[in-house]
GROMACS .gro file of C-alpha atoms in nm:
model
  204
    1MET     CA    1   0.000   0.000   0.000
    2GLN     CA    2   0.143   0.336  -0.102
    3ASN     CA    3   0.209   0.587   0.174
    4SER     CA    4  -0.006   0.899   0.154
    5ILE     CA    5   0.182   1.230   0.155
    6HIS     CA    6   0.030   1.554   0.272
    7PRO     CA    7  -0.032   1.772  -0.039
    8LEU     CA    8   0.139   2.068   0.130
    9ALA     CA    9   0.428   1.870   0.276
   10ASP     CA   10   0.692   2.055   0.071
   11CYS     CA   11   0.545   2.403   0.125
   12PRO     CA   12   0.714   2.660   0.352
   13VAL     CA   13   0.580   2.687   0.707
   14SER     CA   14   0.574   2.996   0.930
   15ASP     CA   15   0.493   3.095   1.286
   16TYR     CA   16   0.228   3.365   1.315
   17LEU     CA   17   0.129   3.615   1.584
   18LEU     CA   18  -0.185   3.825   1.599
   19VAL     CA   19  -0.121   4.123   1.827
   20LEU     CA   20  -0.231   4.461   1.958
   21GLU     CA   21   0.036   4.732   1.963
   22PRO     CA   22   0.049   5.048   2.181
   23HIS     CA   23   0.075   5.390   2.020
   24GLU     CA   24   0.422   5.514   1.927
   25ALA     CA   25   0.497   5.716   2.241
   26LEU     CA   26   0.394   5.432   2.472
   27ARG     CA   27   0.595   5.181   2.265
   28ALA     CA   28   0.901   5.402   2.311
   29THR     CA   29   0.849   5.416   2.689
   30ILE     CA   30   0.812   5.039   2.713
   31MET     CA   31   1.113   4.977   2.487
   32ALA     CA   32   1.324   5.195   2.718
   33LEU     CA   33   1.203   4.979   3.007
   34LYS     CA   34   1.292   4.660   2.820
   35GLN     CA   35   1.633   4.806   2.731
   36SER     CA   36   1.699   4.889   3.097
   37PHE     CA   37   1.606   4.533   3.197
   38ALA     CA   38   1.833   4.390   2.926
   39GLU     CA   39   2.129   4.591   3.053
   40ARG     CA   40   2.072   4.547   3.427
   41TYR     CA   41   2.007   4.173   3.412
   42GLU     CA   42   2.226   4.064   3.118
   43CYS     CA   43   1.919   3.973   2.912
   44PRO     CA   44   1.959   4.099   2.552
   45SER     CA   45   1.656   3.898   2.438
   46ALA     CA   46   1.434   4.147   2.625
   47VAL     CA   47   1.478   4.396   2.341
   48HIS     CA   48   1.435   4.150   2.055
   49SER     CA   49   1.058   4.195   2.044
   50LYS     CA   50   0.864   4.519   2.015
   51PRO     CA   51   0.599   4.595   2.280
   52HIS     CA   52   0.276   4.413   2.199
   53ILE     CA   53  -0.013   4.216   2.348
   54THR     CA   54  -0.049   3.875   2.186
   55LEU     CA   55  -0.404   3.767   2.099
   56LEU     CA   56  -0.332   3.449   1.906
   57ARG     CA   57  -0.036   3.247   1.787
   58PHE     CA   58  -0.024   2.958   1.544
   59MET     CA   59   0.187   2.769   1.289
   60GLN     CA   60   0.066   2.713   0.935
   61PHE     CA   61   0.167   2.657   0.574
   62ASN     CA   62   0.240   2.983   0.393
   63MET     CA   63   0.014   2.869   0.110
   64LEU     CA   64  -0.288   2.917   0.337
   65GLU     CA   65  -0.194   3.272   0.435
   66SER     CA   66  -0.428   3.453   0.194
   67ARG     CA   67  -0.725   3.246   0.311
   68ILE     CA   68  -0.633   3.310   0.675
   69VAL     CA   69  -0.599   3.684   0.615
   70GLN     CA   70  -0.938   3.701   0.444
   71ARG     CA   71  -1.106   3.506   0.726
   72LEU     CA   72  -0.943   3.708   1.003
   73ASP     CA   73  -1.035   4.033   0.832
   74THR     CA   74  -1.402   3.932   0.826
   75LEU     CA   75  -1.400   3.846   1.197
   76ILE     CA   76  -1.184   4.133   1.329
   77LYS     CA   77  -1.364   4.419   1.154
   78GLU     CA   78  -1.685   4.330   1.340
   79ASN     CA   79  -1.517   4.423   1.672
   80PRO     CA   80  -1.523   4.782   1.805
   81SER     CA   81  -1.210   4.973   1.896
   82PHE     CA   82  -1.151   5.004   2.271
   83VAL     CA   83  -0.921   5.148   2.537
   84VAL     CA   84  -0.644   4.929   2.682
   85GLU     CA   85  -0.527   5.024   3.033
   86LEU     CA   86  -0.184   4.908   3.151
   87GLU     CA   87  -0.096   4.916   3.519
   88ASN     CA   88   0.200   4.781   3.720
   89PHE     CA   89   0.374   4.447   3.673
   90GLY     CA   90   0.306   4.077   3.703
   91SER     CA   91   0.502   3.757   3.647
   92PHE     CA   92   0.487   3.394   3.546
   93PRO     CA   93   0.718   3.230   3.799
   94THR     CA   94   1.001   3.160   3.732
   95HIS     CA   95   1.059   3.281   3.378
   96THR     CA   96   0.858   3.590   3.269
   97ILE     CA   97   0.799   3.948   3.387
   98TYR     CA   98   0.527   4.152   3.219
   99ILE     CA   99   0.315   4.466   3.238
  100GLU     CA  100  -0.036   4.396   3.365
  101VAL     CA  101  -0.335   4.461   3.139
  102LYS     CA  102  -0.599   4.618   3.363
  103THR     CA  103  -0.881   4.613   3.107
  104LYS     CA  104  -0.899   4.251   2.993
  105THR     CA  105  -1.267   4.202   2.908
  106GLN     CA  106  -1.272   4.355   2.561
  107ILE     CA  107  -0.946   4.182   2.469
  108THR     CA  108  -1.079   3.841   2.570
  109GLU     CA  109  -1.403   3.916   2.380
  110LEU     CA  110  -1.196   4.000   2.071
  111VAL     CA  111  -1.001   3.675   2.109
  112ARG     CA  112  -1.325   3.481   2.154
  113SER     CA  113  -1.460   3.629   1.831
  114LEU     CA  114  -1.169   3.467   1.644
  115ARG     CA  115  -1.261   3.112   1.744
  116PRO     CA  116  -1.447   3.035   1.417
  117VAL     CA  117  -1.111   3.040   1.233
  118GLN     CA  118  -0.967   2.770   1.461
  119ARG     CA  119  -0.989   2.482   1.213
  120LEU     CA  120  -0.813   2.678   0.939
  121LEU     CA  121  -0.526   2.759   1.177
  122LYS     CA  122  -0.468   2.404   1.299
  123PHE     CA  123  -0.140   2.275   1.154
  124ASP     CA  124  -0.161   1.922   1.295
  125ALA     CA  125  -0.258   1.739   1.615
  126GLU     CA  126   0.053   1.866   1.794
  127HIS     CA  127   0.039   2.224   1.664
  128LYS     CA  128  -0.297   2.382   1.738
  129PRO     CA  129  -0.364   2.757   1.749
  130HIS     CA  130  -0.321   2.913   2.092
  131PHE     CA  131  -0.586   3.170   2.182
  132ILE     CA  132  -0.462   3.392   2.467
  133THR     CA  133  -0.681   3.390   2.778
  134GLU     CA  134  -0.461   3.605   3.005
  135PRO     CA  135  -0.357   3.913   2.804
  136HIS     CA  136  -0.031   4.076   2.915
  137LEU     CA  137   0.258   4.280   2.772
  138THR     CA  138   0.592   4.105   2.814
  139VAL     CA  139   0.897   4.288   2.950
  140ALA     CA  140   1.126   3.983   2.946
  141ARG     CA  141   1.074   3.608   2.908
  142LYS     CA  142   1.268   3.281   2.921
  143LEU     CA  143   1.463   3.421   3.217
  144LEU     CA  144   1.725   3.232   3.411
  145PRO     CA  145   1.638   3.181   3.779
  146TRP     CA  146   1.869   3.460   3.899
  147GLN     CA  147   1.740   3.701   3.633
  148TYR     CA  148   1.383   3.634   3.734
  149GLU     CA  149   1.446   3.655   4.109
  150LYS     CA  150   1.640   3.982   4.098
  151GLY     CA  151   1.425   4.135   3.827
  152TRP     CA  152   1.098   4.048   3.999
  153LEU     CA  153   1.225   4.180   4.332
  154GLU     CA  154   1.271   4.515   4.158
  155PHE     CA  155   0.960   4.518   3.939
  156SER     CA  156   0.718   4.387   4.204
  157ASN     CA  157   0.795   4.703   4.402
  158SER     CA  158   0.764   4.934   4.101
  159HIS     CA  159   0.466   5.111   3.943
  160PHE     CA  160   0.371   5.161   3.581
  161SER     CA  161   0.065   5.310   3.413
  162GLY     CA  162  -0.028   5.384   3.054
  163ARG     CA  163  -0.310   5.339   2.808
  164PHE     CA  164  -0.376   5.328   2.437
  165MET     CA  165  -0.664   5.300   2.194
  166ALA     CA  166  -0.680   4.961   2.026
  167GLN     CA  167  -0.789   5.057   1.675
  168HIS     CA  168  -0.615   4.788   1.474
  169VAL     CA  169  -0.473   4.437   1.500
  170LEU     CA  170  -0.148   4.321   1.337
  171LEU     CA  171  -0.074   3.980   1.187
  172LEU     CA  172   0.299   3.903   1.204
  173ARG     CA  173   0.491   3.618   1.040
  174LYS     CA  174   0.825   3.455   1.119
  175GLU     CA  175   0.944   3.207   0.859
  176ALA     CA  176   1.115   2.885   0.963
  177GLY     CA  177   1.484   2.936   1.039
  178THR     CA  178   1.449   3.311   1.100
  179LYS     CA  179   1.416   3.514   1.421
  180LYS     CA  180   1.244   3.833   1.312
  181TYR     CA  181   0.871   3.876   1.269
  182GLU     CA  182   0.747   4.071   0.967
  183LEU     CA  183   0.413   4.243   0.916
  184VAL     CA  184   0.166   4.050   0.702
  185LYS     CA  185  -0.153   4.252   0.747
  186ARG     CA  186  -0.301   4.536   0.952
  187PHE     CA  187  -0.669   4.478   1.034
  188GLU     CA  188  -0.882   4.778   1.136
  189LEU     CA  189  -1.130   4.756   1.423
  190LEU     CA  190  -1.459   4.945   1.413
  191ASN     CA  191  -1.361   5.300   1.502
  192VAL     CA  192  -1.651   5.384   1.733
  193LYS     CA  193  -1.471   5.597   1.991
  194ARG     CA  194  -1.146   5.780   2.049
  195VAL     CA  195  -0.940   5.860   2.355
  196GLU     CA  196  -0.648   6.092   2.411
  197PRO     CA  197  -0.324   5.900   2.469
  198LYS     CA  198  -0.227   5.894   2.834
  199GLN     CA  199   0.132   5.970   2.920
  200ALA     CA  200   0.290   5.656   3.060
  201SER     CA  201   0.437   5.687   3.406
  202LEU     CA  202   0.698   5.468   3.567
  203PHE     CA  203   0.816   5.476   3.928
  204PHE     CA  204   1.094   5.271   4.084
   0.00000   0.00000   0.00000
């Protein structure tokens, strides 16, 4: 009996992220914070990723990208824009320090609205799409024990606040064998309200 081969077996595969990004001024403030962490705790990886809140991550064949983009666009544009409030820090012991998202409800509702695309995003039984249930904005991840312990001792006693208007969602792609994510598509949310950007504040 002849072995069956997946019709896309020879096609390129990529990792994808669907994210919210803060406005430019807030991104700059958070990048400065990540840079400070990288220098103080010998953690250069902290500055490898731009500030963002992940909504969804998945692996899939590049051939399916246009279908995925079309489906995501249909789902995302039905969601209203909303305010995201950031306040203070949290952690995933013993490896990650992040900025807390104070206003989680509308983010989790947005993520829930993407569930109908789940089957299209499933690569195989071992690689299913991951829909984020605890939104957060990472400062540093994959920390060594000493980096986490010293960093969390500092950040758990520090204060941060900022906010931004979530008016669009970005789909990012990282091809196999590469480290940098590239923009695939910017999806606009329903622009039903606006808010003035709040100056981020940071106290140590």
